[in-house]
PDB file of C-alpha atoms in Angstrom:
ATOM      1  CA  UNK A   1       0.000   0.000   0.000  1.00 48.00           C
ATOM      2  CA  UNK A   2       1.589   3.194  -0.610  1.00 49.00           C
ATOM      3  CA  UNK A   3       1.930   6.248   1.434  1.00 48.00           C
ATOM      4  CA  UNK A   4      -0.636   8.229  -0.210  1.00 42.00           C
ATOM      5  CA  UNK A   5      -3.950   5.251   0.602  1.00 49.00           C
ATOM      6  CA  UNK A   6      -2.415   4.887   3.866  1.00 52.00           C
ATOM      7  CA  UNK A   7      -2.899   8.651   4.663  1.00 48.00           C
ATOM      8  CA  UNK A   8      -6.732   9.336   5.727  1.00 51.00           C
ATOM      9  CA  UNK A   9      -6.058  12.588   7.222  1.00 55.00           C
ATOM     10  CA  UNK A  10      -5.400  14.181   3.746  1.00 61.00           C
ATOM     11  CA  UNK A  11      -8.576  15.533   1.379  1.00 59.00           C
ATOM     12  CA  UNK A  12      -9.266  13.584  -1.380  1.00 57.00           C
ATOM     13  CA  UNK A  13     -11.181  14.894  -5.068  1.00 61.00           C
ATOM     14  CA  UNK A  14     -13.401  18.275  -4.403  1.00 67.00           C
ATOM     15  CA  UNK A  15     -12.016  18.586  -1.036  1.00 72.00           C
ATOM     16  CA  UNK A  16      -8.580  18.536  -2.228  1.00 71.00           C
ATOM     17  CA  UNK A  17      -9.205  21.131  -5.269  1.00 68.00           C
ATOM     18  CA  UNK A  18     -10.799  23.728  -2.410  1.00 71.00           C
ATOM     19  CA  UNK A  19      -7.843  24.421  -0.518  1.00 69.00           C
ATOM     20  CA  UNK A  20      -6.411  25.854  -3.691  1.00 54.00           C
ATOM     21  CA  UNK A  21      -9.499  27.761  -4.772  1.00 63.00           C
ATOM     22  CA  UNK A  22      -9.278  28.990  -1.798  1.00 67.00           C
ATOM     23  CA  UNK A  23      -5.675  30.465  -2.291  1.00 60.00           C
ATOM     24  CA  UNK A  24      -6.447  31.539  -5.761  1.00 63.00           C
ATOM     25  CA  UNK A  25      -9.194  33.535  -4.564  1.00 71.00           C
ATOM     26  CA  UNK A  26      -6.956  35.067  -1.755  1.00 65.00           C
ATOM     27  CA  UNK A  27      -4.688  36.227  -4.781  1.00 64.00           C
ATOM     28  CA  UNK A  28      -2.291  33.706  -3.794  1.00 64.00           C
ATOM     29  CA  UNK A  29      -0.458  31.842  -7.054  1.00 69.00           C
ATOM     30  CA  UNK A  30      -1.360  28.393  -7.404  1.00 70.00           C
ATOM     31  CA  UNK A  31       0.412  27.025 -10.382  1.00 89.00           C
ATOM     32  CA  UNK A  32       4.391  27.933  -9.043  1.00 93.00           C
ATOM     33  CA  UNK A  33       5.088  24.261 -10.988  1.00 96.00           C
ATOM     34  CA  UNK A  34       3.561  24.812 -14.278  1.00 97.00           C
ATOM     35  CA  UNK A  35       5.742  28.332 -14.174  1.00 97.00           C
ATOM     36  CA  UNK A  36       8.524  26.001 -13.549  1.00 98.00           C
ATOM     37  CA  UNK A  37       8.016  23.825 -16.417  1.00 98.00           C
ATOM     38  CA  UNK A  38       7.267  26.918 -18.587  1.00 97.00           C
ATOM     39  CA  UNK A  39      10.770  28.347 -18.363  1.00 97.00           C
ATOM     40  CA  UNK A  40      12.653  24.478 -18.510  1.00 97.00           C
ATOM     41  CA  UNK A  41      11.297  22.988 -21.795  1.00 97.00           C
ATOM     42  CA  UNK A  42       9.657  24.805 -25.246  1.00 97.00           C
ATOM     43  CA  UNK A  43       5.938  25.672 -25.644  1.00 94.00           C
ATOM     44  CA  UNK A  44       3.905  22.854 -26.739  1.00 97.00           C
ATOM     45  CA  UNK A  45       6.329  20.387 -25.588  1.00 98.00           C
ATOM     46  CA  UNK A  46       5.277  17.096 -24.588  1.00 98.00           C
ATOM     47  CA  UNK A  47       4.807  16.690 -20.402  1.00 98.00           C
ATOM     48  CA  UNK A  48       3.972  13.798 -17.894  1.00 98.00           C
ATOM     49  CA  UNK A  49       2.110  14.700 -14.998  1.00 98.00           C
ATOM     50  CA  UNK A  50       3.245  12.066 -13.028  1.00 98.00           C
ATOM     51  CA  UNK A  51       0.766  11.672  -9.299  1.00 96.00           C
ATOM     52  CA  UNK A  52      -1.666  14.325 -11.035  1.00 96.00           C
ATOM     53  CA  UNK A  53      -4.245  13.655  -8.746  1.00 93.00           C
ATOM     54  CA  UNK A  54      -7.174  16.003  -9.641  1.00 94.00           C
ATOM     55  CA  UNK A  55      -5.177  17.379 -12.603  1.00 95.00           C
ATOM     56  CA  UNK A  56      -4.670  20.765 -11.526  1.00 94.00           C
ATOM     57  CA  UNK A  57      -1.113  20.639 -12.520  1.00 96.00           C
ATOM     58  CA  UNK A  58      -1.985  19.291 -16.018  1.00 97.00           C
ATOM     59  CA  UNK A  59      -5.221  21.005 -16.509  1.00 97.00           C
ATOM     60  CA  UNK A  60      -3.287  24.321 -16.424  1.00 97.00           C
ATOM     61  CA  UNK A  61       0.134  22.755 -18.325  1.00 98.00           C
ATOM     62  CA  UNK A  62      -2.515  21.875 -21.388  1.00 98.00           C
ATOM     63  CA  UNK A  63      -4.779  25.169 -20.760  1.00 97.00           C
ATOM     64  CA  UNK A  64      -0.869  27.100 -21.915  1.00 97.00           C
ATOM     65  CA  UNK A  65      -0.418  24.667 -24.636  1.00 98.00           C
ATOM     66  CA  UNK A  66       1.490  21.592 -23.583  1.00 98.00           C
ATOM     67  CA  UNK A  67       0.780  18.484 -24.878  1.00 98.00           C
ATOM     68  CA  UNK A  68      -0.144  16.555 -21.420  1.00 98.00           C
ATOM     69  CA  UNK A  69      -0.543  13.161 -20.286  1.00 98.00           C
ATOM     70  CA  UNK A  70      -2.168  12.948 -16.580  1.00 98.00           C
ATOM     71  CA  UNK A  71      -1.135   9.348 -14.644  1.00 98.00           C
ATOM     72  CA  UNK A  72      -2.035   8.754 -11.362  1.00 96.00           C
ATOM     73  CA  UNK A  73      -3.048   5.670  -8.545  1.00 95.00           C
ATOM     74  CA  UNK A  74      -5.917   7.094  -7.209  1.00 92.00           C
ATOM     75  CA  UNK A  75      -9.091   6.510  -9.319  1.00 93.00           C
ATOM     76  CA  UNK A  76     -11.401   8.599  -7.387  1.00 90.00           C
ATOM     77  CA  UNK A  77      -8.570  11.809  -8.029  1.00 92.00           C
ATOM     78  CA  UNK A  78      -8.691  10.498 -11.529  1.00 96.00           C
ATOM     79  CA  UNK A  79     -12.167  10.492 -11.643  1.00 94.00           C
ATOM     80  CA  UNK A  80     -12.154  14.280 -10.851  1.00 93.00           C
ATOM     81  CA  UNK A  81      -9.600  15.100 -13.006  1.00 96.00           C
ATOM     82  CA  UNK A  82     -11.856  13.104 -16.370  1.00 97.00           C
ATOM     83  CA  UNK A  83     -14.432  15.394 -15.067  1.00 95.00           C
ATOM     84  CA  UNK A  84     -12.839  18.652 -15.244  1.00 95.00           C
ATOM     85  CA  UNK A  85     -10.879  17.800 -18.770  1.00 97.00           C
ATOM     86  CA  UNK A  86     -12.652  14.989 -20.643  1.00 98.00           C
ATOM     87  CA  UNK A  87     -10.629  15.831 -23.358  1.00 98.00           C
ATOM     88  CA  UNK A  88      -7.203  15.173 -21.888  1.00 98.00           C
ATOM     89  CA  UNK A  89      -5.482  11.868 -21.696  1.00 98.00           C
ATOM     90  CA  UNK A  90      -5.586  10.262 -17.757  1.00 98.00           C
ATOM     91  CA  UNK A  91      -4.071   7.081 -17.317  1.00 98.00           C
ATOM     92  CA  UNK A  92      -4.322   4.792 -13.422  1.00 97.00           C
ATOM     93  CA  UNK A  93      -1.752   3.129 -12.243  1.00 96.00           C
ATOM     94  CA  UNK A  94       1.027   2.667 -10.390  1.00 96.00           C
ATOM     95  CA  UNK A  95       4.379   4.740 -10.933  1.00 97.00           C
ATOM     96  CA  UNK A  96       6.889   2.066 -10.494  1.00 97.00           C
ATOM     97  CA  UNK A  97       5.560   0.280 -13.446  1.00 97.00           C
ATOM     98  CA  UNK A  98       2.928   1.740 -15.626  1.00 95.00           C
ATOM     99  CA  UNK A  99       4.048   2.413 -19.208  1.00 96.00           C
ATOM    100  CA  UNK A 100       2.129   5.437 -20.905  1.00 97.00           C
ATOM    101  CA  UNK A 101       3.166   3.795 -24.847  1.00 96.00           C
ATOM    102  CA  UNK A 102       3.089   5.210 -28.152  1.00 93.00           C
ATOM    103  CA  UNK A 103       1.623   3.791 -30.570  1.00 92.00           C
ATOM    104  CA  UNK A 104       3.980   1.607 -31.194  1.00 93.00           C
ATOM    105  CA  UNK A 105       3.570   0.059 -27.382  1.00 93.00           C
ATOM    106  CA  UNK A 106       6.897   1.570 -25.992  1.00 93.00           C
ATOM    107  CA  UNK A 107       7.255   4.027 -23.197  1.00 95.00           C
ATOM    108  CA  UNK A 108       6.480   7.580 -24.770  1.00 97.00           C
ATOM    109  CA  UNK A 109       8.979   9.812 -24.676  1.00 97.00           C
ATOM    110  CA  UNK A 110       8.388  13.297 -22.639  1.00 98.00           C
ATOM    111  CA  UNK A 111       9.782  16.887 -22.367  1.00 98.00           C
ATOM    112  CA  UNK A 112       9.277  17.139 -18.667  1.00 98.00           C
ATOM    113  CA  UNK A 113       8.131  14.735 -16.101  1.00 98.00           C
ATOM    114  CA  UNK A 114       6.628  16.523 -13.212  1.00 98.00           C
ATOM    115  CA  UNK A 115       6.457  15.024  -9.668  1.00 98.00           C
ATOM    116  CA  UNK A 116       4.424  17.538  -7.820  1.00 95.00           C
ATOM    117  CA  UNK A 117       2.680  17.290  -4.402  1.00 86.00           C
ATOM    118  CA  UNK A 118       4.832  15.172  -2.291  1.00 94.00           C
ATOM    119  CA  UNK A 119       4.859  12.542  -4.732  1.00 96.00           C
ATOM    120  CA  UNK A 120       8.238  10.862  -3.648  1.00 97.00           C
ATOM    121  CA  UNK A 121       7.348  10.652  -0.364  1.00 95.00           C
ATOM    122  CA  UNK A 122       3.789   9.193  -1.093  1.00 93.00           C
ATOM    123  CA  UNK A 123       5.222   6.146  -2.628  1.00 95.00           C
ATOM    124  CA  UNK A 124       4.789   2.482  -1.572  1.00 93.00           C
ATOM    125  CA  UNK A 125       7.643   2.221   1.070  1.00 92.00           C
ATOM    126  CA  UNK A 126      10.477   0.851  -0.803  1.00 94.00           C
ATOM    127  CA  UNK A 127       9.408   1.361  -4.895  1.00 96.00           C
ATOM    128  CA  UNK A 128      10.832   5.206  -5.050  1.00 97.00           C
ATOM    129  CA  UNK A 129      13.542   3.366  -7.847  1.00 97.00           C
ATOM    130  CA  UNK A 130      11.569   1.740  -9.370  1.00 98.00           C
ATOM    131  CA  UNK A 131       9.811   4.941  -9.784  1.00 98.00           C
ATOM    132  CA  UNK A 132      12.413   6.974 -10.676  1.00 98.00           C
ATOM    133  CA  UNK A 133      13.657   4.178 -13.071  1.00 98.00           C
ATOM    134  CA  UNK A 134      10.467   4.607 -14.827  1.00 98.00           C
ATOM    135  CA  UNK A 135       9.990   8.349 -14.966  1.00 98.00           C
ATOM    136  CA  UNK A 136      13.452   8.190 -16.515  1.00 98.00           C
ATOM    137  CA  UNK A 137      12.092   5.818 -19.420  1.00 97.00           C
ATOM    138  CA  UNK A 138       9.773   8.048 -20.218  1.00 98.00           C
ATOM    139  CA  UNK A 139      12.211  11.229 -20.284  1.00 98.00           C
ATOM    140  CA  UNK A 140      13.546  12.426 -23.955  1.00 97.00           C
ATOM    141  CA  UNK A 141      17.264  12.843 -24.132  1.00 96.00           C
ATOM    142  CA  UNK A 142      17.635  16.058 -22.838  1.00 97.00           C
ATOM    143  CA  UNK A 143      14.540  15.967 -20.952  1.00 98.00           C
ATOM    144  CA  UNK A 144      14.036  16.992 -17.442  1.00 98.00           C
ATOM    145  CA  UNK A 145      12.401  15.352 -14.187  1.00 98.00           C
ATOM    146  CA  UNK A 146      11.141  18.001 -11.590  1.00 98.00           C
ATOM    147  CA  UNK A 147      10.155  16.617  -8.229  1.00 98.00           C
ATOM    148  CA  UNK A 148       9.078  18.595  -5.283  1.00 98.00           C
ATOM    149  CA  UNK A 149       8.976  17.172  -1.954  1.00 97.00           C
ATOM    150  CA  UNK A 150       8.823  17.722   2.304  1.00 96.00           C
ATOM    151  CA  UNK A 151      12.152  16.465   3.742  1.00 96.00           C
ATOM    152  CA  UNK A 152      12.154  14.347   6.836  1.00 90.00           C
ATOM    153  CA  UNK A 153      14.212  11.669   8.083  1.00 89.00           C
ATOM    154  CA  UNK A 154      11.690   9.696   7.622  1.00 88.00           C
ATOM    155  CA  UNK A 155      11.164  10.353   4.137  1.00 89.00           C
ATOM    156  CA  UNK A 156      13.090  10.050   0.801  1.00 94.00           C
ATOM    157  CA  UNK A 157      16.618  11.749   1.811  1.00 94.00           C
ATOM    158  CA  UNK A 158      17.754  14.107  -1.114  1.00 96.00           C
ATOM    159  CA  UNK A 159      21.170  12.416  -1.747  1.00 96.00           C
ATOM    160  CA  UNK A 160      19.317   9.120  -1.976  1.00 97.00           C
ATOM    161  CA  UNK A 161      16.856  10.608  -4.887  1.00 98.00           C
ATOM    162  CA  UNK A 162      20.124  11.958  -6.108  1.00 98.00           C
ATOM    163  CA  UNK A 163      21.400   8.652  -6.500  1.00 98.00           C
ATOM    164  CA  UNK A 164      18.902   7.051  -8.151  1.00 98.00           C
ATOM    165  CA  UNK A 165      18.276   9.523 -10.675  1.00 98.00           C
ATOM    166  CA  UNK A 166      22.248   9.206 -11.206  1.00 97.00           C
ATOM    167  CA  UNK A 167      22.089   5.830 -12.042  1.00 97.00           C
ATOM    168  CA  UNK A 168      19.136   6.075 -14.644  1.00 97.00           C
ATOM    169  CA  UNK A 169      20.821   9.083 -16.799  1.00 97.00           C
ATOM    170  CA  UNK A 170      19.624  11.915 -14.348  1.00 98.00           C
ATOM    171  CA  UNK A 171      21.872  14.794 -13.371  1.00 98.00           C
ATOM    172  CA  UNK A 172      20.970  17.713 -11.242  1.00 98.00           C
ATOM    173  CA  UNK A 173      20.589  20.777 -12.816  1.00 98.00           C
ATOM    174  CA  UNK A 174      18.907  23.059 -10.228  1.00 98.00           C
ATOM    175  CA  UNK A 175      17.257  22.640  -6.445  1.00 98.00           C
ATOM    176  CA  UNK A 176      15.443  25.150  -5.342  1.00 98.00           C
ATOM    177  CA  UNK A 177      13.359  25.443  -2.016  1.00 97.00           C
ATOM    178  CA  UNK A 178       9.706  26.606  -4.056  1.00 96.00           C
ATOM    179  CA  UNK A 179       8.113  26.082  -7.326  1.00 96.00           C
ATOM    180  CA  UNK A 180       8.928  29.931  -8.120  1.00 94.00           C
ATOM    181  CA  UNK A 181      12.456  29.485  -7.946  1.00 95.00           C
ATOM    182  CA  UNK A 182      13.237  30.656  -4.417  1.00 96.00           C
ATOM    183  CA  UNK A 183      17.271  29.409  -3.897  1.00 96.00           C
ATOM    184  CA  UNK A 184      17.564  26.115  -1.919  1.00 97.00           C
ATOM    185  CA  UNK A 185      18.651  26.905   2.052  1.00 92.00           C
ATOM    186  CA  UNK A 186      18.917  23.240   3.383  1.00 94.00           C
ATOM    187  CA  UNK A 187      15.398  23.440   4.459  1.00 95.00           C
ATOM    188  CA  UNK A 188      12.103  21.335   4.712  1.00 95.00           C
ATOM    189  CA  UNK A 189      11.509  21.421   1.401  1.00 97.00           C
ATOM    190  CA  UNK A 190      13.006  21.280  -1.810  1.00 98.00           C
ATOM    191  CA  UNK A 191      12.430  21.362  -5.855  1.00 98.00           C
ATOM    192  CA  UNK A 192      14.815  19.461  -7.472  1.00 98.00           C
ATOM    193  CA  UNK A 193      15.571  19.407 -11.431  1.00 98.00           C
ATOM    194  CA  UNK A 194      17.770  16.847 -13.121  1.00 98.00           C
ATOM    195  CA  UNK A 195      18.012  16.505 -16.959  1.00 98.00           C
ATOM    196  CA  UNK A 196      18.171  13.473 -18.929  1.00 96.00           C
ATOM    197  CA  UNK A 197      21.365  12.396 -20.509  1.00 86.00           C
ATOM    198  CA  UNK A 198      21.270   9.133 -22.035  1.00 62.00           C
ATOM    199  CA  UNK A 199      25.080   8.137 -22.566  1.00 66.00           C
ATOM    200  CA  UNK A 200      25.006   8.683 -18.612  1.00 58.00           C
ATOM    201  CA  UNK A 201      22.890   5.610 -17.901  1.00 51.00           C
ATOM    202  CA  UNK A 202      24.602   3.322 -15.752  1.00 46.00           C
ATOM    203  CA  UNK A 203      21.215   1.220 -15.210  1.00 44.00           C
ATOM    204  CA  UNK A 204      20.305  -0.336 -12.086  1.00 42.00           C
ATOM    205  CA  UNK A 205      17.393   0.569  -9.870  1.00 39.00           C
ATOM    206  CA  UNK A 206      19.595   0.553  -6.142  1.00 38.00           C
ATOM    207  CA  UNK A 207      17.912   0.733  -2.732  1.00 37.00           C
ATOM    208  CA  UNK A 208      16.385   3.535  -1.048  1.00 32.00           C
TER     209      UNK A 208
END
């Protein structure tokens, strides 16, 4: 079970969307990651929303033209999401090994995969390489992974994520700690950015 089922203390589908309706209609900005992904990769380039829950991330990549595929465990987030954007593609399933193919039936390649909303550290205990492993399949040469996430010692240390997007072609380009850029300080949170570089591959998934 991962992280995210095993939380009941967290709003799920209209309850979750409020909290940032709320902030949008406080004036507060509520799409820091799509400005992110805006100033990383090209307009209309292809992006993975991967955890997209109720699509807000997604809805608002495709509403600036990005070509966006939504994937996500959840159905009932999903089901939200379908609801909101019936005309964008949402795919359920689990991170560590669901395949978003081309039509040829291999792993699509993507611009940007995007990791928003504590995704890492929502993970079934133990999968976070096979997750990165497969976000990496999925990344263009030259493509880039942004992840945000809370940092604990309980969670997904930084120089472990580090690793394992090492060993599947990753390097880090930028950490910051926000979605608008704000320089990392070695706190609580950070935004971290690695780009693709396939003759980097060393392959293997390693431990967490």
């Amino acid at each position: 079970m991962s992280r995210w089922e095993d939380r009941g203390d967290i709003p799920r589908g209209a309850a979750y969307d409020e909290r940032w309706a709320r902030m949008a209609a406080r004036g507060e900005s509520v799409h820091g990651e799509v400005d992110l992904v805006t100033r990383l990769v090209p307009p209309g380039a292809a992006v993975l929303d991967a955890g997209c829950g109720t699509g807000r991330v997604a809805i608002e990549l495709a509403h600036r033209g990005f070509d966006v595929v939504g994937a996500d465990l959840d159905p009932a987030m999903l089901d939200l999401a379908r609801e909101k954007a019936p005309e964008l593609a949402w795919l359920q399933g689990d991170l560590a090994n669901t395949v978003v193919a081309d039509s040829a039936g291999h792993p699509r390649r993507f611009d940007a995969v995007v990791a928003a909303g504590n995704v890492m550290i929502f993970l079934e205990r133990g999968t976070e390489a096979a997750v990165v492993a497969n976000l990496a399949t999925h990344l263009r040469p030259g493509g880039v992974l942004v992840a945000g996430f809370q940092l604990s010692d309980v969670y997904l240390q930084l120089h472990v994520y580090d690793a394992l997007a090492e060993r599947n072609g990753l390097a880090l380009e930028a950490r910051y700690s926000t979605w608008d850029g704000d320089p990392f300080d070695g706190g609580d949170y950070a935004v971290s950015v690695h780009r693709h570089d396939a003759a980097a591959v060393r392959g293997g998934a390693g431990d967490r």
